[in-house]
Structure formats: structure tokens, C-alpha cells
């Protein structure tokens, strides 16, 4: 008789794990207040006091800037639009190159293309999964204008070295903090080290407003451009007497008053949610790390990882089983989600290195790499980022069984599932 559930044995657990729902009576009350006012967005795409949004959006921005200690916080309707706006605000244009990560959510590599620039993929660090400074150096050209850093999974990238490179070559640094709100690098919040930091408030993230995002910066010039790009800039540059009007053609990236009202309450809950997550992550790292061949995340002593998900490596040469086969067997032992609203995700690989997507492989963009202003020759061949490829194809898996709401007993079932698969792994070979 087989022991492993995937071979017909009895699974460790069938009962679903607790849901992760951060929305409570505080958010409901705040939303009702906005609804009662009848005005769900005060934004006006013209030169008027409402150009900057309504009272709740402004309060939310003030609160966010207060927590992160920045001069400006600009609320937008997603992290994606926040990244696009940040690229525009840094003056990126056709012919330019921006160094990006291949191992991230798709928008953080695509962003430069919105302004006609070319994303150049540097490899990620094998241990912290953020951009590898040595690889960045090899990607620098006379066309490089910015580095778009992602603090992936919640772990800060190697910012000291990245900032030194940026300083030497006079580059902007945009930090994608979608997965790393309140992560810290040497006592500084992720997002406050480069020129601009961008957060996500979509419903997968630590806290959310359904959809939403926030951009932070201490640079007044960048902040002004961000306001223009958020809200139909071309319509206000004249009355506003903006001198440098390049890249100020606007979008509608505005956040509603309802989302801002939710955001104010979610921001208050964020610190406690993170602390709980950290305790869970510590427990899981300790327990799963006891299995030879499963490597818990490496976190520098000066970094605070906030675990959007918890990444592990699985070494086939030690454990003796292919990662995908091993994790499929674990998934058969406990509930694991395809959609994370049901139960936590346990998944392999994270994302396929982005340069392997058709848009890069087929150069399917009217400007960017096909632009006559572009004098470089960008390489998107398989093999350009060996670490990202190794992590995706062979070694990395991520879990969300660290979400606040998971009890020790819940996590123990997860640990038992891993131990069981490891114990009976010869059924898999
Ligand atoms: C979620 C995410 C985004 C996109 O955020 P949206 O708010 O959904 O646009 C961008 N980058 C990373 C790393 C993310 O995890």
C-alpha cells in the first residue's frame, strides 16, 4: 500500500486552512462614510484644487508618507500604473535603456516600454533573488538611464551596491515594493533608498484596497511629474506654468475615495500583520529547513524580509527527487490553492524569466527595440540570466502557509506533509 496521497495513500489534511482576510468593520465604516457623502472621487483633470484629488485620497497620502517618512506619497490605481508613471517622471524616452529584473511580476519589466525605452535584463542574486549588482554592471551602456529594482518576495535587494552603481553612472533608481511594504534595508524602508518607491494594494498583497498603489519620493520635481502623469497632465501644464513638460502627457491613474478610505485603515493594520507573518516564517524556515535538501531563505542581518511569500530552494541532487514531483506530492497531502483566496499557495518556480515571453522574443512593440532612436542591440536569448533560469526551471518553490491566521497546528500539518513526502520519497522515483 502506498503511503503518499499522490499514490493513493491518505492525505495529511483535507480541511482547508484559514482564510486571509484583512478587511473588517473599520474598513466597512470608512467606506460607508464615503458612500454617504455621495462623492466617490473628487479628481478633476483640470487646473483646480481637485486636480490633486479628494480629502480622503489626500489623507491617505499623508498617512502613507508619514509612515514611510517621505516628503511625497502619490496614490494611484495600481502598482503597475505607479511604475509606468515613475518611468515617465524620470524622463525615460525612446532610445534609452532601463535595467530590469527577469524574475518578477511582468509589469516591472514592461514599464520602460510604455515610454518607448528598452528593458535590459540583469540576472538576479542566487540567494536573495533581487538584482545582482555584478550582473547590473555588465548591462550598463551609454544608453542606460535607470535601474528598476524589485524587492522580490519581500526581501530587500542589495541596495548599497546598486546605489553605488547608480551614482557612478548617474542613473535613476526605481524600487518596486509591491511585495515589500515595510521591508527594511539597514534601517531604511524599502522604497525610500532610490529616487522613487512604488507599492501595490491589489488583493494579493499584504494589505489591499481591491486595486491600488502608492508612489513615494523625496524629489519635488519627480513628485510634480507624477501628479501630472496621474491625471491628464497635458491639460494643466499651461495654467500650472510647468517649465519642463516632457513626458507630462497624462493618463487616468487616479485612486477613488473609497479605495483611499480602505487604504487608511489597511495601513494601520500593516505593521501587526507583518510581525505575525515574520513569526510564522521563522517557524516554517526552522522546521522545513530540517529536511536535507530544502534551503530556507537567506536574509542578511541588516535586512528585514516581509515575506509576501516564503521562498525555498529544493536541491534535487541532495533530496534525490525532482522539485516539481516533490512539491506535487506535498500538494496532494494538504490543501493548496490555485486561487489564493481559497487556501494558501504552494507553487514551483515563481515566474518564467520574463525575457522568454513572446513580447520580448518576437520584439512585439512598435517602438522600444524597434525604434530608430535605439542604437543598442538588446539580447533576450535563453541563457542570459542563468540564476533566474535555474531558480525557475529547477530549484525554487514558494509557500504562503505563513499568512497571519495560520495557527501553529495549521503549520504543523504543512510541516508533516513535507516530512511525509521526504520519508516516502522512494514511492516517487
Ligand atoms: C503585484 C505586483 C506588481 C503589480 O501590482 P498591481 O498593483 O497589481 O499593478 C508589480 N510588481 C510586483 C513585484 C508585484 O508583486
Tab-separated table of C-alpha atoms and ligand atoms in Angstrom:
chain	number	residue	atom	x	y	z
A	1	UNK	CA	0.000	0.000	0.000
A	2	UNK	CA	1.295	3.389	-0.953
A	3	UNK	CA	1.668	5.939	1.847
A	4	UNK	CA	1.780	9.109	-0.229
A	5	UNK	CA	-1.567	10.699	-1.103
A	6	UNK	CA	-0.418	11.275	-4.673
A	7	UNK	CA	-0.035	7.472	-4.980
A	8	UNK	CA	-3.396	6.737	-3.372
A	9	UNK	CA	-2.483	6.977	0.322
A	10	UNK	CA	-4.336	9.025	2.942
A	11	UNK	CA	-3.551	12.755	2.856
A	12	UNK	CA	-2.248	14.561	5.941
A	13	UNK	CA	-5.088	17.072	5.906
A	14	UNK	CA	-8.247	17.747	3.947
A	15	UNK	CA	-9.674	20.647	5.927
A	16	UNK	CA	-8.969	24.000	4.315
A	17	UNK	CA	-6.586	26.399	6.008
A	18	UNK	CA	-7.860	29.669	7.486
A	19	UNK	CA	-8.682	32.410	5.016
A	20	UNK	CA	-6.561	35.519	4.881
A	21	UNK	CA	-8.973	38.416	5.104
A	22	UNK	CA	-7.732	41.748	6.379
A	23	UNK	CA	-10.985	43.601	5.758
A	24	UNK	CA	-13.065	44.268	8.865
A	25	UNK	CA	-15.505	46.669	10.438
A	26	UNK	CA	-13.003	49.530	10.305
A	27	UNK	CA	-12.890	49.405	6.509
A	28	UNK	CA	-16.674	48.995	6.291
A	29	UNK	CA	-17.259	52.030	8.455
A	30	UNK	CA	-14.783	54.130	6.462
A	31	UNK	CA	-16.323	53.107	3.139
A	32	UNK	CA	-19.859	53.849	4.356
A	33	UNK	CA	-18.780	57.360	5.242
A	34	UNK	CA	-17.547	57.944	1.709
A	35	UNK	CA	-20.663	56.378	0.219
A	36	UNK	CA	-22.873	58.589	2.379
A	37	UNK	CA	-21.062	61.661	1.051
A	38	UNK	CA	-22.210	60.736	-2.450
A	39	UNK	CA	-18.863	61.769	-3.961
A	40	UNK	CA	-16.720	58.734	-4.657
A	41	UNK	CA	-13.894	60.626	-6.386
A	42	UNK	CA	-13.153	64.318	-6.318
A	43	UNK	CA	-10.480	64.203	-9.006
A	44	UNK	CA	-10.723	66.728	-11.800
A	45	UNK	CA	-8.425	66.525	-14.832
A	46	UNK	CA	-8.068	70.280	-14.997
A	47	UNK	CA	-6.247	73.022	-13.082
A	48	UNK	CA	-8.401	73.250	-9.995
A	49	UNK	CA	-7.847	72.279	-6.360
A	50	UNK	CA	-9.420	68.916	-7.148
A	51	UNK	CA	-6.578	68.215	-9.588
A	52	UNK	CA	-4.841	66.656	-6.565
A	53	UNK	CA	-7.827	64.503	-5.578
A	54	UNK	CA	-10.351	64.499	-2.763
A	55	UNK	CA	-9.968	64.761	1.009
A	56	UNK	CA	-9.738	61.023	1.663
A	57	UNK	CA	-7.115	60.447	-1.058
A	58	UNK	CA	-5.115	63.327	0.378
A	59	UNK	CA	-5.397	62.000	3.926
A	60	UNK	CA	-4.326	58.543	2.764
A	61	UNK	CA	-1.286	60.009	1.014
A	62	UNK	CA	-0.387	61.992	4.122
A	63	UNK	CA	-0.653	58.876	6.293
A	64	UNK	CA	1.429	56.795	3.884
A	65	UNK	CA	4.150	59.453	3.620
A	66	UNK	CA	4.087	59.711	7.413
A	67	UNK	CA	4.695	56.013	7.960
A	68	UNK	CA	7.493	55.828	5.389
A	69	UNK	CA	8.971	59.208	6.263
A	70	UNK	CA	8.954	60.627	2.739
A	71	UNK	CA	8.087	64.093	1.534
A	72	UNK	CA	5.551	62.851	-1.004
A	73	UNK	CA	3.156	59.936	-1.387
A	74	UNK	CA	1.019	59.801	-4.522
A	75	UNK	CA	-1.890	57.380	-4.601
A	76	UNK	CA	-2.611	55.638	-7.902
A	77	UNK	CA	-4.910	52.903	-9.116
A	78	UNK	CA	-2.247	50.152	-9.203
A	79	UNK	CA	1.427	49.455	-8.724
A	80	UNK	CA	1.566	48.889	-12.481
A	81	UNK	CA	0.389	52.425	-13.207
A	82	UNK	CA	2.718	53.651	-10.459
A	83	UNK	CA	5.679	52.041	-12.223
A	84	UNK	CA	4.626	53.484	-15.571
A	85	UNK	CA	4.270	56.941	-14.038
A	86	UNK	CA	7.660	56.624	-12.319
A	87	UNK	CA	9.384	55.728	-15.569
A	88	UNK	CA	7.780	58.779	-17.170
A	89	UNK	CA	8.647	61.040	-14.245
A	90	UNK	CA	12.316	60.025	-14.512
A	91	UNK	CA	12.296	61.332	-18.086
A	92	UNK	CA	12.811	57.961	-19.775
A	93	UNK	CA	12.415	58.201	-23.561
A	94	UNK	CA	12.853	56.248	-26.808
A	95	UNK	CA	16.456	55.169	-27.302
A	96	UNK	CA	17.060	54.766	-23.558
A	97	UNK	CA	17.687	51.524	-21.721
A	98	UNK	CA	16.443	50.604	-18.259
A	99	UNK	CA	17.941	47.690	-16.348
A	100	UNK	CA	15.211	45.404	-15.021
A	101	UNK	CA	14.799	42.037	-13.320
A	102	UNK	CA	13.658	38.944	-15.219
A	103	UNK	CA	12.324	37.360	-12.050
A	104	UNK	CA	9.350	39.475	-11.090
A	105	UNK	CA	5.758	40.268	-11.891
A	106	UNK	CA	5.507	41.145	-15.570
A	107	UNK	CA	4.763	44.889	-15.167
A	108	UNK	CA	8.068	45.678	-13.503
A	109	UNK	CA	9.962	44.722	-16.674
A	110	UNK	CA	7.481	46.132	-19.160
A	111	UNK	CA	7.268	49.621	-17.613
A	112	UNK	CA	10.130	51.204	-19.643
A	113	UNK	CA	8.420	50.156	-22.886
A	114	UNK	CA	5.437	52.415	-22.137
A	115	UNK	CA	7.787	55.358	-22.802
A	116	UNK	CA	9.495	53.714	-25.781
A	117	UNK	CA	12.599	52.597	-23.876
A	118	UNK	CA	14.214	49.153	-23.847
A	119	UNK	CA	14.267	46.831	-20.835
A	120	UNK	CA	17.668	45.172	-20.376
A	121	UNK	CA	17.557	42.120	-18.140
A	122	UNK	CA	20.251	41.713	-15.490
A	123	UNK	CA	20.381	38.445	-13.581
A	124	UNK	CA	19.201	38.021	-10.016
A	125	UNK	CA	21.297	37.218	-6.977
A	126	UNK	CA	21.207	33.476	-6.388
A	127	UNK	CA	20.414	33.901	-2.688
A	128	UNK	CA	18.213	36.958	-2.335
A	129	UNK	CA	16.529	36.854	-5.763
A	130	UNK	CA	16.787	40.626	-6.296
A	131	UNK	CA	19.020	42.163	-8.985
A	132	UNK	CA	22.668	41.087	-8.746
A	133	UNK	CA	24.940	44.176	-8.727
A	134	UNK	CA	27.662	42.346	-10.675
A	135	UNK	CA	25.205	41.488	-13.411
A	136	UNK	CA	23.863	45.064	-13.448
A	137	UNK	CA	27.397	46.341	-14.115
A	138	UNK	CA	27.655	44.150	-17.202
A	139	UNK	CA	24.378	45.583	-18.544
A	140	UNK	CA	25.382	49.252	-18.321
A	141	UNK	CA	25.724	51.054	-21.649
A	142	UNK	CA	25.852	54.726	-22.687
A	143	UNK	CA	22.067	54.409	-23.158
A	144	UNK	CA	21.284	53.230	-19.595
A	145	UNK	CA	19.122	55.753	-17.728
A	146	UNK	CA	17.661	53.871	-14.790
A	147	UNK	CA	17.609	50.678	-12.752
A	148	UNK	CA	14.231	49.239	-11.803
A	149	UNK	CA	14.890	47.212	-8.668
A	150	UNK	CA	12.359	44.744	-7.268
A	151	UNK	CA	12.472	43.672	-3.620
A	152	UNK	CA	11.115	40.325	-4.599
A	153	UNK	CA	9.129	38.148	-2.155
A	154	UNK	CA	9.656	40.894	0.451
A	155	UNK	CA	13.441	40.677	0.727
A	156	UNK	CA	15.367	43.909	0.044
A	157	UNK	CA	17.755	43.809	-2.912
A	158	UNK	CA	21.461	44.640	-2.398
A	159	UNK	CA	20.815	48.367	-2.311
A	160	UNK	CA	24.206	49.716	-1.191
A	161	UNK	CA	25.938	48.236	-4.210
A	162	UNK	CA	23.060	49.105	-6.524
A	163	UNK	CA	23.005	52.731	-5.344
A	164	UNK	CA	26.794	52.962	-5.793
A	165	UNK	CA	26.453	51.800	-9.411
A	166	UNK	CA	23.605	54.255	-9.980
A	167	UNK	CA	25.635	57.115	-8.541
A	168	UNK	CA	28.679	56.285	-10.632
A	169	UNK	CA	26.688	56.189	-13.873
A	170	UNK	CA	24.166	58.883	-12.959
A	171	UNK	CA	21.126	56.596	-13.116
A	172	UNK	CA	17.708	56.837	-11.537
A	173	UNK	CA	16.696	54.022	-9.211
A	174	UNK	CA	13.055	52.989	-9.064
A	175	UNK	CA	12.142	50.479	-6.356
A	176	UNK	CA	9.226	48.135	-6.947
A	177	UNK	CA	7.977	47.482	-3.413
A	178	UNK	CA	4.774	45.664	-4.367
A	179	UNK	CA	5.869	42.658	-2.315
A	180	UNK	CA	7.861	44.504	0.317
A	181	UNK	CA	5.863	47.094	2.267
A	182	UNK	CA	7.834	47.994	5.420
A	183	UNK	CA	10.746	45.745	4.468
A	184	UNK	CA	13.961	47.302	5.727
A	185	UNK	CA	17.498	47.543	4.477
A	186	UNK	CA	19.977	48.899	7.021
A	187	UNK	CA	17.224	50.689	8.930
A	188	UNK	CA	15.731	52.284	5.855
A	189	UNK	CA	12.393	51.272	4.433
A	190	UNK	CA	12.489	49.665	1.021
A	191	UNK	CA	11.187	52.326	-1.333
A	192	UNK	CA	12.996	55.206	0.396
A	193	UNK	CA	16.510	54.372	-0.804
A	194	UNK	CA	16.250	55.040	-4.546
A	195	UNK	CA	14.574	58.009	-6.242
A	196	UNK	CA	11.078	56.511	-6.242
A	197	UNK	CA	9.352	53.616	-4.461
A	198	UNK	CA	6.149	52.013	-5.712
A	199	UNK	CA	3.720	49.905	-3.648
A	200	UNK	CA	0.797	47.706	-4.655
A	201	UNK	CA	-2.586	47.491	-2.989
A	202	UNK	CA	-4.047	44.733	-5.127
A	203	UNK	CA	-5.840	41.982	-3.285
A	204	UNK	CA	-2.929	39.529	-3.365
A	205	UNK	CA	-0.691	41.809	-1.373
A	206	UNK	CA	-0.038	42.176	2.387
A	207	UNK	CA	-2.786	44.787	2.582
A	208	UNK	CA	-5.085	45.933	-0.159
A	209	UNK	CA	-7.785	48.230	-1.427
A	210	UNK	CA	-9.033	45.829	-4.115
A	211	UNK	CA	-6.819	47.507	-6.659
A	212	UNK	CA	-4.487	50.374	-5.893
A	213	UNK	CA	-0.950	51.617	-5.477
A	214	UNK	CA	1.161	54.325	-3.880
A	215	UNK	CA	4.322	56.041	-5.102
A	216	UNK	CA	6.735	57.669	-2.640
A	217	UNK	CA	9.557	60.096	-3.315
A	218	UNK	CA	11.504	62.893	-1.676
A	219	UNK	CA	12.140	64.594	-5.019
A	220	UNK	CA	9.794	67.558	-5.661
A	221	UNK	CA	10.385	67.564	-9.412
A	222	UNK	CA	9.564	63.870	-9.726
A	223	UNK	CA	6.517	64.331	-7.496
A	224	UNK	CA	5.179	67.118	-9.724
A	225	UNK	CA	5.564	64.939	-12.816
A	226	UNK	CA	3.882	62.043	-11.061
A	227	UNK	CA	0.863	64.240	-10.310
A	228	UNK	CA	0.726	65.305	-13.962
A	229	UNK	CA	1.042	61.788	-15.327
A	230	UNK	CA	-1.577	60.505	-12.878
A	231	UNK	CA	-4.173	62.989	-14.032
A	232	UNK	CA	-4.165	64.301	-17.616
A	233	UNK	CA	-1.028	66.432	-17.317
A	234	UNK	CA	-1.240	67.939	-20.803
A	235	UNK	CA	-4.412	69.690	-19.735
A	236	UNK	CA	-2.849	71.507	-16.799
A	237	UNK	CA	0.786	72.279	-17.679
A	238	UNK	CA	-0.142	75.665	-19.119
A	239	UNK	CA	-2.207	77.099	-16.252
A	240	UNK	CA	0.111	75.369	-13.776
A	241	UNK	CA	3.115	77.028	-15.503
A	242	UNK	CA	5.141	73.825	-15.665
A	243	UNK	CA	8.533	74.521	-17.257
A	244	UNK	CA	9.704	71.042	-18.191
A	245	UNK	CA	6.691	69.493	-19.874
A	246	UNK	CA	8.320	66.420	-21.460
A	247	UNK	CA	6.587	63.164	-20.500
A	248	UNK	CA	3.712	65.015	-18.867
A	249	UNK	CA	1.031	63.735	-21.223
A	250	UNK	CA	-1.315	62.189	-18.751
A	251	UNK	CA	-3.236	59.044	-18.025
A	252	UNK	CA	-6.059	58.437	-15.631
A	253	UNK	CA	-4.223	56.633	-12.831
A	254	UNK	CA	-6.417	58.106	-10.098
A	255	UNK	CA	-7.453	56.357	-6.902
A	256	UNK	CA	-11.052	56.645	-5.722
A	257	UNK	CA	-12.116	57.981	-2.332
A	258	UNK	CA	-13.488	54.541	-1.477
A	259	UNK	CA	-10.128	52.859	-2.050
A	260	UNK	CA	-8.334	55.589	-0.126
A	261	UNK	CA	-10.729	55.125	2.822
A	262	UNK	CA	-9.922	51.406	2.865
A	263	UNK	CA	-6.236	52.169	2.434
A	264	UNK	CA	-6.146	54.397	5.532
A	265	UNK	CA	-7.447	51.504	7.661
A	266	UNK	CA	-5.271	48.875	5.970
A	267	UNK	CA	-2.139	50.931	6.555
A	268	UNK	CA	-2.897	50.957	10.299
A	269	UNK	CA	-3.093	47.152	10.289
A	270	UNK	CA	0.051	46.595	8.236
A	271	UNK	CA	2.727	46.564	10.989
A	272	UNK	CA	0.954	43.940	13.123
A	273	UNK	CA	0.200	41.772	10.069
A	274	UNK	CA	3.868	41.817	9.149
A	275	UNK	CA	5.045	40.852	12.627
A	276	UNK	CA	2.711	37.863	12.642
A	277	UNK	CA	3.925	36.838	9.207
A	278	UNK	CA	7.533	37.055	10.370
A	279	UNK	CA	6.892	34.759	13.329
A	280	UNK	CA	5.223	32.200	11.061
A	281	UNK	CA	8.015	32.426	8.511
A	282	UNK	CA	10.601	31.849	11.213
A	283	UNK	CA	8.821	28.714	12.358
A	284	UNK	CA	8.426	27.324	8.853
A	285	UNK	CA	12.057	28.050	7.961
A	286	UNK	CA	13.220	26.237	11.078
A	287	UNK	CA	11.009	23.190	10.545
A	288	UNK	CA	11.288	22.771	6.768
A	289	UNK	CA	14.985	23.612	6.959
A	290	UNK	CA	15.484	20.364	8.903
A	291	UNK	CA	14.860	18.436	5.691
A	292	UNK	CA	18.187	17.932	3.949
A	293	UNK	CA	17.997	19.484	0.501
A	294	UNK	CA	15.400	22.136	1.390
A	295	UNK	CA	17.092	25.505	1.833
A	296	UNK	CA	15.266	28.293	3.704
A	297	UNK	CA	15.568	31.913	2.514
A	298	UNK	CA	18.847	33.693	3.213
A	299	UNK	CA	18.260	37.021	4.949
A	300	UNK	CA	21.057	39.453	5.726
A	301	UNK	CA	21.308	40.541	9.377
A	302	UNK	CA	20.706	44.139	8.307
A	303	UNK	CA	17.618	43.282	6.234
A	304	UNK	CA	14.002	42.833	7.233
A	305	UNK	CA	12.258	40.398	4.893
A	306	UNK	CA	8.469	40.801	4.992
A	307	UNK	CA	7.571	37.536	3.227
A	308	UNK	CA	4.956	38.281	0.617
A	309	UNK	CA	5.585	34.599	0.046
A	310	UNK	CA	8.316	32.472	1.597
A	311	UNK	CA	10.802	31.178	-0.968
A	312	UNK	CA	12.795	27.957	-0.509
A	313	UNK	CA	15.224	26.111	-2.726
A	314	UNK	CA	14.913	22.389	-3.264
A	315	UNK	CA	18.163	20.700	-4.270
A	316	UNK	CA	17.443	17.670	-6.378
A	317	UNK	CA	20.991	16.349	-6.024
A	318	UNK	CA	20.547	16.137	-2.226
A	319	UNK	CA	16.899	15.133	-1.896
A	320	UNK	CA	17.001	12.747	-4.839
A	321	UNK	CA	13.671	13.820	-6.319
A	322	UNK	CA	12.873	16.434	-8.923
A	323	UNK	CA	11.384	19.598	-7.388
A	324	UNK	CA	8.128	19.524	-9.313
A	325	UNK	CA	7.482	15.904	-8.437
A	326	UNK	CA	8.277	16.506	-4.773
A	327	UNK	CA	6.051	19.591	-4.486
A	328	UNK	CA	3.200	17.919	-6.369
A	329	UNK	CA	3.353	15.160	-3.785
A	330	UNK	CA	3.224	17.712	-0.937
A	331	UNK	CA	0.250	19.420	-2.577
A	332	UNK	CA	-1.598	16.126	-2.598
A	333	UNK	CA	-1.147	15.884	1.204
A	334	UNK	CA	-2.622	19.276	2.156
A	335	UNK	CA	-4.965	21.852	0.631
A	336	UNK	CA	-3.069	24.190	-1.649
A	337	UNK	CA	-4.601	26.772	-3.886
A	338	UNK	CA	-4.656	27.651	-7.498
A	339	UNK	CA	-6.528	30.763	-6.457
A	340	UNK	CA	-5.151	32.055	-3.216
A	341	UNK	CA	-8.479	33.213	-1.836
A	342	UNK	CA	-9.339	29.571	-1.152
A	343	UNK	CA	-6.259	28.474	0.716
A	344	UNK	CA	-2.551	29.335	0.625
A	345	UNK	CA	-0.446	28.830	-2.475
A	346	UNK	CA	2.338	26.309	-2.730
A	347	UNK	CA	3.965	26.696	-6.102
A	348	UNK	CA	7.121	25.966	-8.019
A	349	UNK	CA	9.365	28.288	-9.977
A	350	UNK	CA	7.566	31.607	-9.401
A	351	UNK	CA	7.654	33.115	-12.935
A	352	UNK	CA	9.350	32.110	-16.145
A	353	UNK	CA	12.219	34.582	-16.721
A	354	UNK	CA	10.404	37.405	-18.426
A	355	UNK	CA	12.653	37.766	-21.481
A	356	UNK	CA	11.351	34.368	-22.574
A	357	UNK	CA	7.857	35.839	-23.035
A	358	UNK	CA	6.699	36.270	-26.666
A	359	UNK	CA	6.664	40.079	-26.469
A	360	UNK	CA	10.476	40.067	-25.998
A	361	UNK	CA	11.230	37.021	-28.134
A	362	UNK	CA	9.268	38.436	-31.071
A	363	UNK	CA	10.170	42.086	-30.356
A	364	UNK	CA	6.434	42.786	-30.496
A	365	UNK	CA	6.372	46.501	-29.761
A	366	UNK	CA	6.172	49.365	-32.232
A	367	UNK	CA	8.818	51.477	-30.540
A	368	UNK	CA	11.365	50.318	-27.896
A	369	UNK	CA	13.717	47.804	-29.541
A	370	UNK	CA	12.336	48.671	-32.996
A	371	UNK	CA	12.682	52.403	-32.522
A	372	UNK	CA	15.028	54.237	-34.895
A	373	UNK	CA	16.381	56.201	-31.934
A	374	UNK	CA	17.545	52.953	-30.367
A	375	UNK	CA	21.204	52.381	-31.165
A	376	UNK	CA	21.786	49.330	-28.990
A	377	UNK	CA	21.205	45.647	-29.562
A	378	UNK	CA	19.470	44.023	-26.666
A	379	UNK	CA	19.819	40.288	-26.065
A	380	UNK	CA	16.826	38.243	-24.934
A	381	UNK	CA	18.226	34.767	-25.610
A	382	UNK	CA	17.709	31.846	-23.301
A	383	UNK	CA	20.742	31.638	-21.024
A	384	UNK	CA	21.292	35.374	-20.423
A	385	UNK	CA	20.239	35.103	-16.745
A	386	UNK	CA	21.433	31.701	-15.505
A	387	UNK	CA	20.382	32.232	-11.878
A	388	UNK	CA	16.819	33.203	-12.765
A	389	UNK	CA	16.592	30.221	-15.119
A	390	UNK	CA	17.959	27.784	-12.571
A	391	UNK	CA	15.545	29.044	-9.911
A	392	UNK	CA	12.571	28.890	-12.255
A	393	UNK	CA	13.261	25.620	-14.008
A	394	UNK	CA	14.870	23.646	-11.169
A	395	UNK	CA	15.113	24.911	-7.624
A	396	UNK	CA	12.722	27.489	-6.243
A	397	UNK	CA	9.363	26.927	-4.611
A	398	UNK	CA	7.268	29.383	-2.642
A	399	UNK	CA	4.658	28.935	0.030
A	400	UNK	CA	2.030	31.108	1.622
A	401	UNK	CA	1.395	28.953	4.673
A	402	UNK	CA	2.899	31.801	6.690
A	403	UNK	CA	-0.106	34.079	6.351
A	404	UNK	CA	-1.455	35.646	9.526
A	405	UNK	CA	-4.353	33.488	10.667
A	406	UNK	CA	-2.386	30.243	10.292
A	407	UNK	CA	-2.033	28.653	13.729
A	408	UNK	CA	0.923	26.567	14.854
A	409	UNK	CA	-1.240	23.460	14.421
A	410	UNK	CA	-2.021	24.517	10.839
A	411	UNK	CA	1.654	24.997	10.098
A	412	UNK	CA	2.475	21.688	11.735
A	413	UNK	CA	0.239	19.959	9.192
A	414	UNK	CA	2.248	21.613	6.424
A	415	UNK	CA	5.498	20.515	8.035
A	416	UNK	CA	4.140	16.998	8.431
A	417	UNK	CA	3.227	16.903	4.752
A	418	UNK	CA	6.783	17.817	3.753
A	419	UNK	CA	8.289	15.323	6.188
A	420	UNK	CA	5.989	12.587	4.996
A	421	UNK	CA	6.860	13.148	1.349
A	422	UNK	CA	10.538	13.173	2.246
A	423	UNK	CA	10.185	9.954	4.239
A	424	UNK	CA	8.374	8.050	1.496
A	425	UNK	CA	10.035	9.747	-1.455
A	426	UNK	CA	11.114	6.411	-2.927
A	427	UNK	CA	7.450	5.984	-3.921
A	428	UNK	CA	8.092	8.915	-6.287
A	429	UNK	CA	11.160	7.552	-8.031
B	1	LIG	C1	1.752	42.718	-7.654
B	1	LIG	C2	2.993	43.203	-8.260
B	1	LIG	C3	3.006	44.237	-9.208
B	1	LIG	C4	1.761	44.807	-9.806
B	1	LIG	O1	0.911	45.358	-8.874
B	1	LIG	P1	-0.556	45.831	-9.307
B	1	LIG	O2	-0.969	46.708	-8.175
B	1	LIG	O3	-1.392	44.620	-9.447
B	1	LIG	O4	-0.440	46.582	-10.584
B	1	LIG	C5	4.220	44.694	-9.661
B	1	LIG	N1	5.369	44.189	-9.226
B	1	LIG	C6	5.418	43.183	-8.337
B	1	LIG	C7	6.734	42.676	-7.879
B	1	LIG	C8	4.229	42.654	-7.839
B	1	LIG	O5	4.265	41.643	-6.970
